[in-house]
Structures are given as structure tokens and as C-alpha cells.
Short mmCIF file of C-alpha atoms in Angstrom, two decimals:
data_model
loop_
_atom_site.label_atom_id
_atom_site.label_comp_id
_atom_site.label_asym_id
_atom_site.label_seq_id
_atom_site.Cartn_x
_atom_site.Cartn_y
_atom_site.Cartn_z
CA UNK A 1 91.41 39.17 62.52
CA UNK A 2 91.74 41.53 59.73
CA UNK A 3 91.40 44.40 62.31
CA UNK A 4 94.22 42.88 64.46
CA UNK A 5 96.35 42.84 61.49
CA UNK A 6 95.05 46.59 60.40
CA UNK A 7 96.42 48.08 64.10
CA UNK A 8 99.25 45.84 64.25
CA UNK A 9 100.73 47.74 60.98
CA UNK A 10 100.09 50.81 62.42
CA UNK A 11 101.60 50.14 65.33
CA UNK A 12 105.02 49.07 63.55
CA UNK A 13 104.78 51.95 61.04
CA UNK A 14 104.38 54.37 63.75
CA UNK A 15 107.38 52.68 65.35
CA UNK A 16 109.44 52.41 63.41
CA UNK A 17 108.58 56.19 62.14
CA UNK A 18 109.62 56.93 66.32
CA UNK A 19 112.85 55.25 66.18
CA UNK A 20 113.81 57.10 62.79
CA UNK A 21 113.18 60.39 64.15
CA UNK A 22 114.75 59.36 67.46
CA UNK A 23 118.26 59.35 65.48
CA UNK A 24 117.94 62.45 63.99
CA UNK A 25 119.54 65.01 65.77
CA UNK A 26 117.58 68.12 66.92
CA UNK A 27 118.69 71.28 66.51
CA UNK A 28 118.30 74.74 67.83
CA UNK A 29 118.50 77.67 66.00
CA UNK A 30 122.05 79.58 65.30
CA UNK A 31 122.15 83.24 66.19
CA UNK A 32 124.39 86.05 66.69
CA UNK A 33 124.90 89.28 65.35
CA UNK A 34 126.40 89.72 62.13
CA UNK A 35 129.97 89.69 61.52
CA UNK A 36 130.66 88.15 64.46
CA UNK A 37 132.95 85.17 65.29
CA UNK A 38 133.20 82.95 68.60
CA UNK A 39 136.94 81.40 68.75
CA UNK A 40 136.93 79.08 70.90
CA UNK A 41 140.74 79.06 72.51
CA UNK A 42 142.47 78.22 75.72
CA UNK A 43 143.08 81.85 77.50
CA UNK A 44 146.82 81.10 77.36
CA UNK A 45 146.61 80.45 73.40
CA UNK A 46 144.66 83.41 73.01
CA UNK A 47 147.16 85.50 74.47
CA UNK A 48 150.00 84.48 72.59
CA UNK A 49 151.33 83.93 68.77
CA UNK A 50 148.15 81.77 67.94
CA UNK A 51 145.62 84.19 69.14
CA UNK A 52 147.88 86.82 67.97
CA UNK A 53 147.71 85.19 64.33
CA UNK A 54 143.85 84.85 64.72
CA UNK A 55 143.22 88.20 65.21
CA UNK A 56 145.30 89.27 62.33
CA UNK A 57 143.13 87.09 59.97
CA UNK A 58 139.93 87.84 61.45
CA UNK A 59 140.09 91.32 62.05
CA UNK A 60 142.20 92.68 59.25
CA UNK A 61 140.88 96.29 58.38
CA UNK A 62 138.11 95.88 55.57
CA UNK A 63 139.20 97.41 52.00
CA UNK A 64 137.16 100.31 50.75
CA UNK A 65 135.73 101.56 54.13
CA UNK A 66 136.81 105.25 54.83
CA UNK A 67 137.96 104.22 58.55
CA UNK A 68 139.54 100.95 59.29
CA UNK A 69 137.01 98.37 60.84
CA UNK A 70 137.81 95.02 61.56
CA UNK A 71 136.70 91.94 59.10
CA UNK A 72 134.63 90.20 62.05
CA UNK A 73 134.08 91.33 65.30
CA UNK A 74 135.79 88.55 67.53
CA UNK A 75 134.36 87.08 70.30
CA UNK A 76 137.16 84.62 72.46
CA UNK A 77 135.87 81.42 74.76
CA UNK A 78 137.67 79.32 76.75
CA UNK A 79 136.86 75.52 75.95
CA UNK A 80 135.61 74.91 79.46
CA UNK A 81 133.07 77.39 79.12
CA UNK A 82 132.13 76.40 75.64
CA UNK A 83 128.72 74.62 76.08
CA UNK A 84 124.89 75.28 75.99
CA UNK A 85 123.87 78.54 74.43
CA UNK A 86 127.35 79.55 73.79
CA UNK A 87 127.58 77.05 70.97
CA UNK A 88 125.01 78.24 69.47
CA UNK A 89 126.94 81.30 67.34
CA UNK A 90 126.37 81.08 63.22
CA UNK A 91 129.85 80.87 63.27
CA UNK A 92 132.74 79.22 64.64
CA UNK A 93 136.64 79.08 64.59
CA UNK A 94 137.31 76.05 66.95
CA UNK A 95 141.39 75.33 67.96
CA UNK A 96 142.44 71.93 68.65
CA UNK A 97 145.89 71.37 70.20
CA UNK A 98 148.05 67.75 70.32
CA UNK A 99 145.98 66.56 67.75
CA UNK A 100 147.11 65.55 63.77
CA UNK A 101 147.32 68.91 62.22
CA UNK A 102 144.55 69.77 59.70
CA UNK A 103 141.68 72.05 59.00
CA UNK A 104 138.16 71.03 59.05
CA UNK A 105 134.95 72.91 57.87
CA UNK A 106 131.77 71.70 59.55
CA UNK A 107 128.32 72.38 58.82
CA UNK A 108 125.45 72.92 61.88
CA UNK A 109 127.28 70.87 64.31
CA UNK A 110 125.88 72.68 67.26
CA UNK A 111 122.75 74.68 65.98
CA UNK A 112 121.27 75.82 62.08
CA UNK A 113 122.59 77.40 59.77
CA UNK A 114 126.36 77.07 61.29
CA UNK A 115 129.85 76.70 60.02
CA UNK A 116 132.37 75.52 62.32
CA UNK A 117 135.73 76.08 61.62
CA UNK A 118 138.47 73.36 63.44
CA UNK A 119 142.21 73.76 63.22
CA UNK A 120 144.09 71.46 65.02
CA UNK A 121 147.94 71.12 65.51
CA UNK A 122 150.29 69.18 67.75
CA UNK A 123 152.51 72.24 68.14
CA UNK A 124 151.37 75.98 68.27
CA UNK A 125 153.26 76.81 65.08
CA UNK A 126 151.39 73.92 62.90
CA UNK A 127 148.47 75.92 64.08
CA UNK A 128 149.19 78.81 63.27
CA UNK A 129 150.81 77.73 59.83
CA UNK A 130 147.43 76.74 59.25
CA UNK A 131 145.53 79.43 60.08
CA UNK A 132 147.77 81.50 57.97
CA UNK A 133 147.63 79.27 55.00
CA UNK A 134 143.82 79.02 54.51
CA UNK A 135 143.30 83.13 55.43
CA UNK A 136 141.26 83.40 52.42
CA UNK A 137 139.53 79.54 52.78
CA UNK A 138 138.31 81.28 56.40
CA UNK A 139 137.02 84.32 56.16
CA UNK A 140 135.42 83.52 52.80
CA UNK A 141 133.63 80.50 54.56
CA UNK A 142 132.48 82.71 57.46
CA UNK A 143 131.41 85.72 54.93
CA UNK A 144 129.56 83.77 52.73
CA UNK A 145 127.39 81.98 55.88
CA UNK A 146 127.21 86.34 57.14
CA UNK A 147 125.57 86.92 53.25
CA UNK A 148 123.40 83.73 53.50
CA UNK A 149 121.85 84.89 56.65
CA UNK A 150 121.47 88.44 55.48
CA UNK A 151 119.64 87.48 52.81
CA UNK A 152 117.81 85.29 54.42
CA UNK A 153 116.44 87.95 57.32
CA UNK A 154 115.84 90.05 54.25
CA UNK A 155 113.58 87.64 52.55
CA UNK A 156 111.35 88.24 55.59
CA UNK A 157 109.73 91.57 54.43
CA UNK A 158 110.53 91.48 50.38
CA UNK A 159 109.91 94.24 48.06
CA UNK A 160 107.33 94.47 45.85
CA UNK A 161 108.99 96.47 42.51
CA UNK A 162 107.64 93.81 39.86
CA UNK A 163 108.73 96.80 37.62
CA UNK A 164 112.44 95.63 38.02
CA UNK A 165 111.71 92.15 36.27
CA UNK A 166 109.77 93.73 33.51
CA UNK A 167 112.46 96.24 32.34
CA UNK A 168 115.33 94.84 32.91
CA UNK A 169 114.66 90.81 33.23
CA UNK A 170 116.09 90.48 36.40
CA UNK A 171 115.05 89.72 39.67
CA UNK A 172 117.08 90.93 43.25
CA UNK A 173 116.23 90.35 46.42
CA UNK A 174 116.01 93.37 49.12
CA UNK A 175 113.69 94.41 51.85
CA UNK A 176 110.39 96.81 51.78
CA UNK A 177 111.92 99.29 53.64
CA UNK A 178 113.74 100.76 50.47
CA UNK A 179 111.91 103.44 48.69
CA UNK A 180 112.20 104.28 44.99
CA UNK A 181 113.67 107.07 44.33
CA UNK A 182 114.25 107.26 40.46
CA UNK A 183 113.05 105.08 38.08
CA UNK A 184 113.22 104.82 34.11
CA UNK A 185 113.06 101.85 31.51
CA UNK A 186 116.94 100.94 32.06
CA UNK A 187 117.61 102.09 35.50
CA UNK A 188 116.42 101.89 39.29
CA UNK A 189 117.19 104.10 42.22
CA UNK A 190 116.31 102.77 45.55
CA UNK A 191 116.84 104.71 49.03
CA UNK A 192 116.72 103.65 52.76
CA UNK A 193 117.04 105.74 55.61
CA UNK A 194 119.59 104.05 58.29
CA UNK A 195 120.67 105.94 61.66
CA UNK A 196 122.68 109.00 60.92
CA UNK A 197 122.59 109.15 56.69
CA UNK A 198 121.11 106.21 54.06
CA UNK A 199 121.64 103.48 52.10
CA UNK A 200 121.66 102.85 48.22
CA UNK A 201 121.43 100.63 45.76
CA UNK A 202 121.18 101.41 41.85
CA UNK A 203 120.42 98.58 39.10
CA UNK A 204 120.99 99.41 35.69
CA UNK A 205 121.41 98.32 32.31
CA UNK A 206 124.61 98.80 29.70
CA UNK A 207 124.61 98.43 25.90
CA UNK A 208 127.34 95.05 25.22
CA UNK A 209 129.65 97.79 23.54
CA UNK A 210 129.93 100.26 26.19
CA UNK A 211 132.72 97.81 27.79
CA UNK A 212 135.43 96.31 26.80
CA UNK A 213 137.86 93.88 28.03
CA UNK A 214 141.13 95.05 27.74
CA UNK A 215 143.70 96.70 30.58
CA UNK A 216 140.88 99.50 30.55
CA UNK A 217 138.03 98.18 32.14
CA UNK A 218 138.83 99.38 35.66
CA UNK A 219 139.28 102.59 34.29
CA UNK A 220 136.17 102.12 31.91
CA UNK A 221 133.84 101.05 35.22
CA UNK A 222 135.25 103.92 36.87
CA UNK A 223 133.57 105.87 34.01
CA UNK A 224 130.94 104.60 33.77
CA UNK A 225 129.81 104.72 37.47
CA UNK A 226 130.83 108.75 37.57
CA UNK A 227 128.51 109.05 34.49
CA UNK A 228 126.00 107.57 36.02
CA UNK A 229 126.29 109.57 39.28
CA UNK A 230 126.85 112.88 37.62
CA UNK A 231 123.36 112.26 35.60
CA UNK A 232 121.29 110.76 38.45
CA UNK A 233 122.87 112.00 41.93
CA UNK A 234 123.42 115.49 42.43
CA UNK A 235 124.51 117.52 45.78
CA UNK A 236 123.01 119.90 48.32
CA UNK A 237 124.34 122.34 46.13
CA UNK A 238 123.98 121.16 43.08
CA UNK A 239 122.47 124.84 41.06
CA UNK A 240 122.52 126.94 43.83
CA UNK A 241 124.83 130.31 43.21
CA UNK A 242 128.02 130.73 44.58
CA UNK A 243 129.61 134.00 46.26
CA UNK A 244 130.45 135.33 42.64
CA UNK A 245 126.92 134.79 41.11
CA UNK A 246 127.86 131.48 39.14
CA UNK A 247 125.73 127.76 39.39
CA UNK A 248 127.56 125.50 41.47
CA UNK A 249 127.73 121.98 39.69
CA UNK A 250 128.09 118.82 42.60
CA UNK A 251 127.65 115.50 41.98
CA UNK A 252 128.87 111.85 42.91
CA UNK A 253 132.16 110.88 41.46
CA UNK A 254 134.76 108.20 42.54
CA UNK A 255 137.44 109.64 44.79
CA UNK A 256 140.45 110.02 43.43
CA UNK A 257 142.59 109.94 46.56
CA UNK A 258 141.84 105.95 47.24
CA UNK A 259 142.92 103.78 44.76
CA UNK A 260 139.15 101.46 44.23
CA UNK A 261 139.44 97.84 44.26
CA UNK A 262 138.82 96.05 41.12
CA UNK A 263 138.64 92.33 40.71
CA UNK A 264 136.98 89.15 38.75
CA UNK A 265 134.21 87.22 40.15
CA UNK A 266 131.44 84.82 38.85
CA UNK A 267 127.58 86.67 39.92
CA UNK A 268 125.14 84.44 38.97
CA UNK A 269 126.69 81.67 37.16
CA UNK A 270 128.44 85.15 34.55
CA UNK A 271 131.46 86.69 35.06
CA UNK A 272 131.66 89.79 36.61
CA UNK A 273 133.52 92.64 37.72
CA UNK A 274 133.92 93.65 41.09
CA UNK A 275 134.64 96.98 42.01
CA UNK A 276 135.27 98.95 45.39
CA UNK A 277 136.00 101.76 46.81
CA UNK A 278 134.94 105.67 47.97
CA UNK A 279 132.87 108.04 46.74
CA UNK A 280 132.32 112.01 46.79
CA UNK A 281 130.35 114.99 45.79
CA UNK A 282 132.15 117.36 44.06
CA UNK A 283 131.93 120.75 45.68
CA UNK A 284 130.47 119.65 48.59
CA UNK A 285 131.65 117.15 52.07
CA UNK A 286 129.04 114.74 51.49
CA UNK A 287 130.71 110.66 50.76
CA UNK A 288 131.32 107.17 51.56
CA UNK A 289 131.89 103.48 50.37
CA UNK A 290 130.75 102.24 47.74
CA UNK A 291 130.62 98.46 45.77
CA UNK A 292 129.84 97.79 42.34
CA UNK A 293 129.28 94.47 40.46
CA UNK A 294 129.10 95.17 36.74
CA UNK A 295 127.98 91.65 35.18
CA UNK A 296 128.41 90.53 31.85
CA UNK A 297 125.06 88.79 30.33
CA UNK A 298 126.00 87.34 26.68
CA UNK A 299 122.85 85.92 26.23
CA UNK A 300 121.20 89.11 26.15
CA UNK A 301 124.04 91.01 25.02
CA UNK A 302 124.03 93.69 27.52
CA UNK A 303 125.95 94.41 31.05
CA UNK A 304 124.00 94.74 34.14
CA UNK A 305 125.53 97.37 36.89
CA UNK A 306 124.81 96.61 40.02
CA UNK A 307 125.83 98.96 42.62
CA UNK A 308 125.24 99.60 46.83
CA UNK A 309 126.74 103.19 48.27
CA UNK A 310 126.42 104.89 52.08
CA UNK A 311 126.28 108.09 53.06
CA UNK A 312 126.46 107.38 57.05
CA UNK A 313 129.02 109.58 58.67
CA UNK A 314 130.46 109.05 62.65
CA UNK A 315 128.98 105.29 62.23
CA UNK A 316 130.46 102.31 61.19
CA UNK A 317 129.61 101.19 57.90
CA UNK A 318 130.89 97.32 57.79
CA UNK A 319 127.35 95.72 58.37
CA UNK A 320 125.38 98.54 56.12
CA UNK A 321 128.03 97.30 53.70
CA UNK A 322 127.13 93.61 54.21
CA UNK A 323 123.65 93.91 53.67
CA UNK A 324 124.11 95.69 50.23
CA UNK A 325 126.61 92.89 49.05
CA UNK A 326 123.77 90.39 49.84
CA UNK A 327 121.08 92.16 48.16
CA UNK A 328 123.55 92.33 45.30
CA UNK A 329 124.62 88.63 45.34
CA UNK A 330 120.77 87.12 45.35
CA UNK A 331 120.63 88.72 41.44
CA UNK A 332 118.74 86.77 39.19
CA UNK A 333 118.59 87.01 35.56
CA UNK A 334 116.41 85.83 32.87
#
């Protein structure tokens, strides 16, 4: 009897395990390339204001690029044609028409990780008041699932510089494939090779005087970065002689001609300053984008200067720019 009893639990646990499971719903795995957007739109929308207003938003010209290139790359569907694989995109900008007008944000709806974006309107102009309205609410929704996904392809091959936590008390996340190329007790140097130039990313450690907060400390970052590039990154050139005899001096500065970016931000859980913009070497044709997080760290009275930069010229540079933003983002500090 007690054996009867013994299976006959089973067979409810197990059953009722089934039926739990049954509810939950399965699904696939998102994909897509990065920076890229399915909007899902009647062709007829898509052609007028609304898709007219969409492509404003989504593919406004990036800041601090050297050529323009568009925020996401878009990719329109037609509702009727919006099933299977096609849903499957990391993420989504979904328009609704004759419905209440409002603006959802949705989590893996059709696959995982996913954000779906829904704006629906009962005329075309509620839509596209809405669209324009929450600009910033959308793209930052849709960039910050582009970082999360960078990071998290990058966390399949991770470095292995254990040096970084012991000097400076940090930890960052980025890929093997970077190389050192300088290191000392309060700075790091790393290098990757990408199609036609490379990729860089310098960590490195500031005294709590040697910024201030005032209406300097755009100018004082700008300083501070030149400093740092005329002492660590040096041109072609850089010592060679010049027709008259005389050493030729080139190294990376911040380019005067385009006004950099400069903003406030919070970098894990400590304020921070975010700066953008182009950089060159002086006597020589060599430059790029760059963005630098400088973050302030009370507790151990210090700033940490984060900082990405490309040389990669006659190629795009939107995606190279991504991944360097997410390497910067996953800081950690002690």
C-alpha cells in the first residue's frame, strides 16, 4: 500500500510539475545585427508623415562621428508579413492605428532578450505626436538593449588582465582579442586590430585635485585627455626630421574644429562626465572619434578616465563605437 501511495505522489508531482511548465511560454532566441530596428508599419504609413517622423528619430546622424551615420539602421515590415522569424529582431518599434493613443515598452514578447516598442494612435498625428515626444524614451530604450547585448557577446571570450583590478581596483569587461599595448601602475593601453585601422581603449587613474567642478571641467577634460595623448600616443612621425633638419613632434590631441560633446551621467552608481568628440595627430592625417567617461570615485578620492578612440578610415565607425561604450559601461569599482 505504501508503494501505491509512494508512485501515486510522484505521479501528481510530476503532473502537476507538466502543467506548470505547460503555461510558461517558450521562447526563441532574439537576433539581429546591431543597431538595427524592425518597424513594423503599414506600407502606406511608412511612406508618409508617420514614417517620415520615424525615420527622423531613428536615424538622426550620430554626434561625434566624422561622417554622418544614422542612429539605427531601419528595417520597415508590413503587419501582414510580420510573423515567424521576422519577430524575432532584439528590437522593435511596433505602430498601432485606431487604437487609444499611448506608448508601451514591452519586454521579450516575441523572442529573448527583446524590447518592443508600441505606439498607438486613433489619428496619424497622435502618432506621430508620440513618437516625437518620447525621442529620447526610444532610442535610449533600444540603445541600452544594443549595449546589453554587446556586452553580453563580449562576455563570451573575456580578457584575462587581472593586472587592471590590482592597480587600479576596478574591474571592465572587454574581449581577448585586445592586446596590451602600454601598461604602468595608473594606466592601461589596450589595442585591437579591426578591418581597415584599430580600436582603443585607455583606463586610467586621476589624483581627486586634478578636477574641478566649476564651468571649466569641459575644458579641464579636454586637458587632460590631450595630456594624456601627447605622453602616451605619438604619430608616424613623431621624431623623424623634417625637410629643414628639425624633429617633428605628432601626437593625439582633441580637434579643435568640432566642438566635443560634454554631458552628466551616472557610471556605476557615481557621477560622471561624458565626453565626445574627434581626435587628431598633430602634424600628421591620422584621426577619428573618440568617447570619454571621466568618473568621479569619492570613496577613494580619485577620478577614473575611461576612454574608447578609432582610427578606421573609409569605414563606418557607429558599431566600433558601440562596442567601446559597452566595454566602458560594464566598469566596476571597488
Amino acid at each position: 500500500m505504501r508503494h501505491i501511495l509512494f508512485f501515486a505522489s510522484l505521479l501528481f508531482f510530476f503532473s502537476c510539475g507538466d502543467k506548470k511548465s505547460s503555461n510558461e511560454k517558450f521562447l526563441l532566441d532574439s537576433s539581429g545585427s546591431i543597431n538595427n530596428v524592425s518597424v513594423v508599419v503599414d506600407n502606406e504609413l511608412w511612406n508618409g508623415n508617420i514614417g517620415e517622423t520615424i525615420r527622423t528619430v531613428l536615424a538622426k546622424p550620430i554626434y561625434g562621428l566624422p561622417q554622418d551615420e544614422p542612429t539605427f539602421t531601419i528595417s520597415q515590415i508590413p503587419p501582414a508579413v510580420f510573423s515567424g522569424f521576422v519577430t524575432k529582431n532584439r528590437t522593435v518599434l511596433k505602430i498601432e492605428m485606431n487604437k487609444e493613443a499611448g506608448l508601451k515598452v514591452l519586454k521579450d514578447v516575441y523572442a529573448k532578450p527583446q524590447k518592443v516598442i508600441v505606439v498607438s494612435g486613433k489619428t496619424k498625428q497622435e502618432v506621430i505626436d508620440l513618437i516625437t515626444q518620447n525621442e529620447v524614451k526610444i532610442i535610449t530604450t533600444f540603445r541600452n538593449e544594443e549595449i546589453a547585448e554587446r556586452q553580453r557577446q563580449m562576455s563570451k571570450s573575456p580578457h584575462r588582465f587581472t593586472s587592471i583590478k590590482e592597480k587600479l581596483g576596478l574591474t571592465i569587461q572587454f574581449p581577448s582579442i585586445y592586446n596590451v599595448a602600454k601598461e604602468t601602475d595608473n594606466f592601461f593601453w589596450f589595442r585591437k586590430d579591426i578591418t581597415t585601422g584599430h580600436s582603443h581603449l585607455m583606463i586610467y587613474e586621476l589624483p581627486f585635485e586634478a578636477l574641478k567642478r566649476d564651468d571649466s571641467t569641459a575644458i579641464q577634460i579636454i586637458k587632460i585627455r590631450d595630456s594624456i595623448g601627447k605622453a602616451y600616443f605619438k604619430g608616424r612621425l613623431d621624431e623623424t626630421l623634417n625637410t629643414d633638419g628639425n624633429p617633428i613632434s605628432s601626437f593625439m590631441v582633441t580637434e579643435d574644429a568640432y566642438a566635443p560633446f560634454h554631458g552628466e551621467t551616472i557610471l556605476d552608481n557615481k557621477p560622471a562626465f561624458e565626453t565626445k568628440g574627434l581626435w587628431e595627430l598633430t602634424n600628421d592625417f591620422m584621426g577619428g572619434p573618440f568617447i570619454n567617461y571621466t568618473i568621479e570615485d569619492k570613496v577613494n578620492k580619485r577620478w577614473v578616465g575611461i576612454e574608447g578612440f578609432i582610427f578606421s578610415p573609409s569605414v563606418e565607425k557607429r558599431d566600433y563605437m558601440l562596442e567601446l561604450e559597452a566595454i566602458i559601461k560594464s566598469v566596476k569599482m571597488d
